[in-house]
């Protein structure tokens, strides 16, 4: 197993941890020695990933949290900090772009939730460090190439994902006394929400333009997220890591 320099037992909250990228991030974080809080709308799914981690000798607990419910986020974060300082936050939960939502509703859910969770997390004083290679508080948000390069059909999805990158830059410029902040922008990732899409004409057309010729494994995104949080990335702040197999450079 890789050693990214995390301190064993440090605590991490991962939203949307029941499936896909969030689930992989939870499992890998636990393998790296972190104590995981797996948050998801789908409590049963979060409990299943927490059980998988605990059965493998790691440490995890599950919470049913809908990130569209701001008071629920604040309450859950207070409870999480009460169990011990939460050093890391992964703002990953979000609805698929094909959901039918109004612009305001979508931006509130995708972007407003990131702001609410981050504010609640920072209120617990996660413990920053600006020293080279030091363990220090860090947040990573899952953005998307839909917010950096590709125009998608859903107006709220592209706008909110782009908003996440702007919000991360704001935090990185003005709130570094409290933590480091980065985003990861995946291209196409083989998670349940993409099921069937790659077989469609549009999916095939996109695949043809990805130099690596395939979609990402969710683990390949999770590792980028965990690297950005780790002491190995102690000078990485305010960046958007595009992890898309080179799709963006072919546009
Ligand atoms: N799959 C891709 O191709 C892709 C590409 C770019 C960005 N992303 C982003 O990656 C993140 C994770 O997506 P994924 O592909 O792993 O999806 P996924 O559907 O496999 O998992 C998403 C998880 O988030 C949870 N979730 C959804 N809405 C929630 C809410 N309101 N509150 C709490 N939990 C909620 C779901 O229950 C699910 O467990 C999302 O933010 C998505 O926009 C995915």
Short mmCIF file of C-alpha atoms and ligand atoms in Angstrom, two decimals:
data_model
loop_
_atom_site.label_atom_id
_atom_site.label_comp_id
_atom_site.label_asym_id
_atom_site.label_seq_id
_atom_site.Cartn_x
_atom_site.Cartn_y
_atom_site.Cartn_z
CA UNK A 1 0.00 0.00 0.00
CA UNK A 2 1.18 3.53 -0.80
CA UNK A 3 2.23 5.82 2.04
CA UNK A 4 1.01 9.36 1.46
CA UNK A 5 2.22 10.51 4.89
CA UNK A 6 -1.12 10.69 6.69
CA UNK A 7 -1.12 10.33 10.47
CA UNK A 8 -2.93 7.09 11.39
CA UNK A 9 -6.18 7.77 13.22
CA UNK A 10 -6.66 11.26 11.76
CA UNK A 11 -10.29 11.72 10.84
CA UNK A 12 -11.81 12.32 7.40
CA UNK A 13 -15.39 13.05 6.34
CA UNK A 14 -16.33 11.96 2.82
CA UNK A 15 -19.72 12.90 1.38
CA UNK A 16 -21.38 10.68 -1.20
CA UNK A 17 -19.38 7.76 0.19
CA UNK A 18 -21.87 5.00 -0.58
CA UNK A 19 -20.94 4.66 -4.25
CA UNK A 20 -18.45 5.40 -6.99
CA UNK A 21 -15.64 7.87 -6.34
CA UNK A 22 -16.67 8.56 -2.73
CA UNK A 23 -16.80 4.87 -1.90
CA UNK A 24 -13.32 4.28 -3.34
CA UNK A 25 -11.97 7.33 -1.49
CA UNK A 26 -13.41 5.98 1.77
CA UNK A 27 -11.90 2.51 1.32
CA UNK A 28 -8.50 3.86 0.26
CA UNK A 29 -8.42 6.48 3.03
CA UNK A 30 -9.04 3.72 5.58
CA UNK A 31 -6.30 1.60 4.03
CA UNK A 32 -3.99 4.60 4.53
CA UNK A 33 -4.86 4.60 8.24
CA UNK A 34 -7.45 7.39 8.38
CA UNK A 35 -10.62 7.06 10.46
CA UNK A 36 -13.45 7.52 7.97
CA UNK A 37 -16.88 9.11 8.36
CA UNK A 38 -18.86 7.89 5.35
CA UNK A 39 -21.74 10.30 4.71
CA UNK A 40 -24.47 9.65 2.18
CA UNK A 41 -28.12 10.24 1.43
CA UNK A 42 -28.24 6.48 1.14
CA UNK A 43 -27.59 5.43 4.75
CA UNK A 44 -27.71 1.72 3.93
CA UNK A 45 -25.00 2.22 1.28
CA UNK A 46 -22.87 4.26 3.71
CA UNK A 47 -23.29 1.55 6.35
CA UNK A 48 -22.18 -1.05 3.85
CA UNK A 49 -18.94 0.79 3.03
CA UNK A 50 -18.29 1.42 6.73
CA UNK A 51 -18.82 -2.31 7.44
CA UNK A 52 -16.46 -3.24 4.59
CA UNK A 53 -13.79 -0.96 6.09
CA UNK A 54 -14.29 -2.18 9.67
CA UNK A 55 -14.28 -5.84 8.58
CA UNK A 56 -10.94 -5.22 6.87
CA UNK A 57 -9.47 -3.84 10.12
CA UNK A 58 -9.95 -0.14 9.38
CA UNK A 59 -12.04 2.44 11.20
CA UNK A 60 -15.26 3.86 9.80
CA UNK A 61 -18.71 5.00 10.75
CA UNK A 62 -21.69 5.89 8.60
CA UNK A 63 -24.03 8.87 8.74
CA UNK A 64 -27.16 9.45 6.70
CA UNK A 65 -26.73 13.03 5.49
CA UNK A 66 -28.50 14.72 2.58
CA UNK A 67 -26.16 17.53 1.50
CA UNK A 68 -29.19 19.42 0.23
CA UNK A 69 -30.29 19.78 3.85
CA UNK A 70 -28.00 22.48 5.24
CA UNK A 71 -29.05 22.16 8.92
CA UNK A 72 -28.43 18.40 8.64
CA UNK A 73 -24.90 19.06 7.34
CA UNK A 74 -24.18 21.43 10.21
CA UNK A 75 -25.56 19.02 12.78
CA UNK A 76 -23.62 16.07 11.36
CA UNK A 77 -20.37 18.06 11.25
CA UNK A 78 -20.79 19.13 14.88
CA UNK A 79 -21.33 15.50 15.83
CA UNK A 80 -18.30 14.46 13.76
CA UNK A 81 -16.02 17.04 15.41
CA UNK A 82 -17.36 16.01 18.83
CA UNK A 83 -15.91 12.54 18.24
CA UNK A 84 -12.47 14.05 17.55
CA UNK A 85 -11.07 16.74 15.28
CA UNK A 86 -11.94 16.15 11.62
CA UNK A 87 -8.68 16.85 9.80
CA UNK A 88 -9.88 16.26 6.21
CA UNK A 89 -13.04 16.89 4.23
CA UNK A 90 -13.97 15.49 0.82
CA UNK A 91 -16.96 17.33 -0.67
CA UNK A 92 -17.92 14.72 -3.22
CA UNK A 93 -21.70 14.12 -3.07
CA UNK A 94 -23.73 15.42 -5.93
CA UNK A 95 -26.61 14.48 -8.21
CA UNK A 96 -26.05 13.27 -11.77
CA UNK A 97 -26.26 15.95 -14.46
CA UNK A 98 -29.27 14.27 -16.13
CA UNK A 99 -31.57 14.94 -13.13
CA UNK A 100 -34.37 17.35 -13.88
CA UNK A 101 -33.81 20.30 -11.56
CA UNK A 102 -34.22 24.04 -11.75
CA UNK A 103 -31.05 26.12 -12.05
CA UNK A 104 -31.41 27.52 -8.53
CA UNK A 105 -32.12 24.14 -7.01
CA UNK A 106 -29.13 22.54 -8.76
CA UNK A 107 -26.67 25.28 -7.83
CA UNK A 108 -27.91 25.23 -4.24
CA UNK A 109 -27.50 21.47 -4.01
CA UNK A 110 -24.13 21.12 -5.78
CA UNK A 111 -22.34 24.33 -4.83
CA UNK A 112 -24.17 25.60 -1.74
CA UNK A 113 -23.68 22.25 -0.05
CA UNK A 114 -19.91 22.48 -0.55
CA UNK A 115 -19.85 25.91 1.05
CA UNK A 116 -22.07 24.82 3.94
CA UNK A 117 -20.06 21.67 4.68
CA UNK A 118 -16.76 23.56 4.43
CA UNK A 119 -17.90 26.34 6.76
CA UNK A 120 -19.17 23.81 9.30
CA UNK A 121 -15.92 21.85 9.05
CA UNK A 122 -13.73 24.95 9.47
CA UNK A 123 -15.76 25.98 12.51
CA UNK A 124 -14.33 22.89 14.24
CA UNK A 125 -10.77 24.16 13.68
CA UNK A 126 -9.35 21.23 11.69
CA UNK A 127 -5.73 22.26 12.31
CA UNK A 128 -3.82 23.85 9.44
CA UNK A 129 -0.09 23.73 8.82
CA UNK A 130 1.85 25.59 6.14
CA UNK A 131 5.12 23.77 6.86
CA UNK A 132 6.69 21.67 4.09
CA UNK A 133 5.54 18.06 4.25
CA UNK A 134 3.55 18.61 7.44
CA UNK A 135 0.22 17.04 8.26
CA UNK A 136 -2.35 19.82 8.01
CA UNK A 137 -6.05 20.27 7.45
CA UNK A 138 -7.15 20.01 3.83
CA UNK A 139 -10.36 19.93 1.81
CA UNK A 140 -10.91 18.52 -1.67
CA UNK A 141 -14.09 18.99 -3.71
CA UNK A 142 -15.16 16.89 -6.67
CA UNK A 143 -15.72 19.27 -9.56
CA UNK A 144 -15.96 18.09 -13.18
CA UNK A 145 -14.65 18.84 -16.65
CA UNK A 146 -18.24 20.07 -17.10
CA UNK A 147 -17.10 23.04 -15.01
CA UNK A 148 -13.69 23.52 -16.60
CA UNK A 149 -14.10 22.72 -20.28
CA UNK A 150 -17.12 20.81 -21.56
CA UNK A 151 -20.53 22.41 -21.93
CA UNK A 152 -23.14 19.92 -20.75
CA UNK A 153 -26.87 19.92 -21.44
CA UNK A 154 -27.73 20.70 -17.85
CA UNK A 155 -27.32 24.41 -17.07
CA UNK A 156 -27.09 23.94 -13.29
CA UNK A 157 -24.50 21.15 -13.45
CA UNK A 158 -21.90 23.05 -15.51
CA UNK A 159 -22.48 26.29 -13.61
CA UNK A 160 -22.28 24.71 -10.17
CA UNK A 161 -19.19 22.63 -10.97
CA UNK A 162 -17.45 25.76 -12.30
CA UNK A 163 -18.62 27.53 -9.13
CA UNK A 164 -16.88 24.91 -7.01
CA UNK A 165 -13.55 25.74 -8.66
CA UNK A 166 -14.06 29.45 -7.98
CA UNK A 167 -15.05 28.80 -4.39
CA UNK A 168 -11.93 26.65 -3.86
CA UNK A 169 -9.77 29.48 -5.22
CA UNK A 170 -11.46 31.91 -2.82
CA UNK A 171 -10.78 29.63 0.15
CA UNK A 172 -7.20 29.00 -0.96
CA UNK A 173 -6.52 32.72 -1.17
CA UNK A 174 -8.32 33.92 1.96
CA UNK A 175 -8.62 31.03 4.41
CA UNK A 176 -5.23 29.31 4.35
CA UNK A 177 -4.71 30.01 8.05
CA UNK A 178 -7.33 27.28 8.50
CA UNK A 179 -6.59 24.67 5.78
CA UNK A 180 -5.51 23.95 2.19
CA UNK A 181 -8.17 23.58 -0.51
CA UNK A 182 -8.17 21.95 -3.94
CA UNK A 183 -10.60 20.40 -6.39
CA UNK A 184 -10.40 17.37 -8.63
CA UNK A 185 -12.19 17.59 -11.97
CA UNK A 186 -12.87 14.13 -13.39
CA UNK A 187 -13.72 13.44 -17.01
CA UNK A 188 -15.80 10.31 -17.57
CA UNK A 189 -15.67 7.86 -14.68
CA UNK A 190 -17.07 4.34 -14.67
CA UNK A 191 -19.52 4.73 -11.80
CA UNK A 192 -23.21 3.69 -11.68
CA UNK A 193 -24.40 7.05 -13.02
CA UNK A 194 -22.53 6.45 -16.28
CA UNK A 195 -24.05 2.99 -16.80
CA UNK A 196 -25.05 2.57 -20.44
CA UNK A 197 -23.78 6.01 -21.46
CA UNK A 198 -20.54 4.82 -23.04
CA UNK A 199 -22.54 2.51 -25.32
CA UNK A 200 -24.59 5.46 -26.62
CA UNK A 201 -23.55 7.40 -29.74
CA UNK A 202 -22.58 10.44 -27.65
CA UNK A 203 -20.67 8.28 -25.17
CA UNK A 204 -18.79 6.54 -27.99
CA UNK A 205 -18.01 9.88 -29.61
CA UNK A 206 -16.51 11.14 -26.33
CA UNK A 207 -14.54 7.93 -25.80
CA UNK A 208 -13.03 8.37 -29.27
CA UNK A 209 -11.68 11.76 -28.16
CA UNK A 210 -10.11 10.56 -24.89
CA UNK A 211 -6.44 9.84 -25.62
CA UNK A 212 -6.34 7.01 -23.08
CA UNK A 213 -9.32 5.49 -24.93
CA UNK A 214 -11.34 4.55 -21.86
CA UNK A 215 -13.27 5.97 -18.92
CA UNK A 216 -11.54 6.30 -15.52
CA UNK A 217 -11.82 3.72 -12.79
CA UNK A 218 -13.33 5.48 -9.71
CA UNK A 219 -10.16 4.56 -7.83
CA UNK A 220 -8.10 6.67 -10.25
CA UNK A 221 -10.06 9.74 -9.15
CA UNK A 222 -10.02 8.75 -5.47
CA UNK A 223 -6.22 8.59 -5.48
CA UNK A 224 -5.97 12.12 -6.89
CA UNK A 225 -8.34 13.33 -4.15
CA UNK A 226 -6.31 11.65 -1.41
CA UNK A 227 -3.00 12.88 -2.80
CA UNK A 228 -4.31 16.48 -2.75
CA UNK A 229 -5.19 16.10 0.96
CA UNK A 230 -1.94 14.42 1.94
CA UNK A 231 1.25 15.91 3.39
CA UNK A 232 2.94 14.99 0.07
CA UNK A 233 0.83 17.78 -1.44
CA UNK A 234 1.65 20.34 1.27
CA UNK A 235 2.32 23.10 -1.31
CA UNK A 236 -0.76 22.36 -3.44
CA UNK A 237 -3.42 25.00 -2.77
CA UNK A 238 -6.23 26.45 -4.86
CA UNK A 239 -5.73 24.07 -7.79
CA UNK A 240 -8.10 22.10 -9.97
CA UNK A 241 -6.54 18.74 -10.85
CA UNK A 242 -8.12 17.66 -14.12
CA UNK A 243 -8.15 13.84 -14.19
CA UNK A 244 -9.66 13.02 -17.55
CA UNK A 245 -7.28 10.74 -19.47
CA UNK A 246 -6.28 13.75 -21.58
CA UNK A 247 -9.80 14.47 -22.89
CA UNK A 248 -9.42 18.22 -22.25
CA UNK A 249 -6.25 18.56 -24.31
CA UNK A 250 -7.96 17.15 -27.38
CA UNK A 251 -10.69 19.80 -27.36
N1 LIG B 1 -19.00 9.67 -12.91
C1 LIG B 1 -18.50 10.66 -13.63
O1 LIG B 1 -18.27 10.49 -14.85
C2 LIG B 1 -18.22 11.99 -13.00
C3 LIG B 1 -17.56 12.95 -13.79
C4 LIG B 1 -17.27 14.19 -13.24
C5 LIG B 1 -17.63 14.47 -11.94
N2 LIG B 1 -18.28 13.54 -11.19
C6 LIG B 1 -18.65 13.93 -9.82
O2 LIG B 1 -18.14 12.99 -8.91
C7 LIG B 1 -18.96 12.96 -7.74
C8 LIG B 1 -19.27 11.51 -7.40
O3 LIG B 1 -19.96 10.94 -8.48
P1 LIG B 1 -19.93 9.38 -8.81
O4 LIG B 1 -19.74 9.25 -10.27
O5 LIG B 1 -19.02 8.67 -7.89
O6 LIG B 1 -21.46 9.05 -8.53
P2 LIG B 1 -22.25 7.86 -7.83
O7 LIG B 1 -23.64 8.05 -8.28
O8 LIG B 1 -21.57 6.54 -8.02
O9 LIG B 1 -22.13 8.23 -6.27
C9 LIG B 1 -22.65 9.41 -5.77
C10 LIG B 1 -23.04 9.20 -4.32
O10 LIG B 1 -23.50 10.45 -3.83
C11 LIG B 1 -24.70 10.24 -3.11
N3 LIG B 1 -25.51 11.44 -3.15
C12 LIG B 1 -26.17 11.96 -4.20
N4 LIG B 1 -26.87 13.05 -3.83
C13 LIG B 1 -26.61 13.23 -2.49
C14 LIG B 1 -27.05 14.16 -1.53
N5 LIG B 1 -27.91 15.14 -1.83
N6 LIG B 1 -26.59 14.03 -0.27
C15 LIG B 1 -25.74 13.04 0.08
N7 LIG B 1 -25.31 12.11 -0.80
C16 LIG B 1 -25.75 12.20 -2.06
C17 LIG B 1 -25.38 9.06 -3.79
O11 LIG B 1 -26.30 8.42 -2.93
C18 LIG B 1 -24.18 8.19 -4.16
O12 LIG B 1 -23.88 7.28 -3.12
C19 LIG B 1 -20.18 13.82 -8.05
O13 LIG B 1 -20.01 15.10 -7.48
C20 LIG B 1 -20.14 13.94 -9.57
O14 LIG B 1 -20.76 15.11 -10.04
C21 LIG B 1 -18.57 12.29 -11.68
#
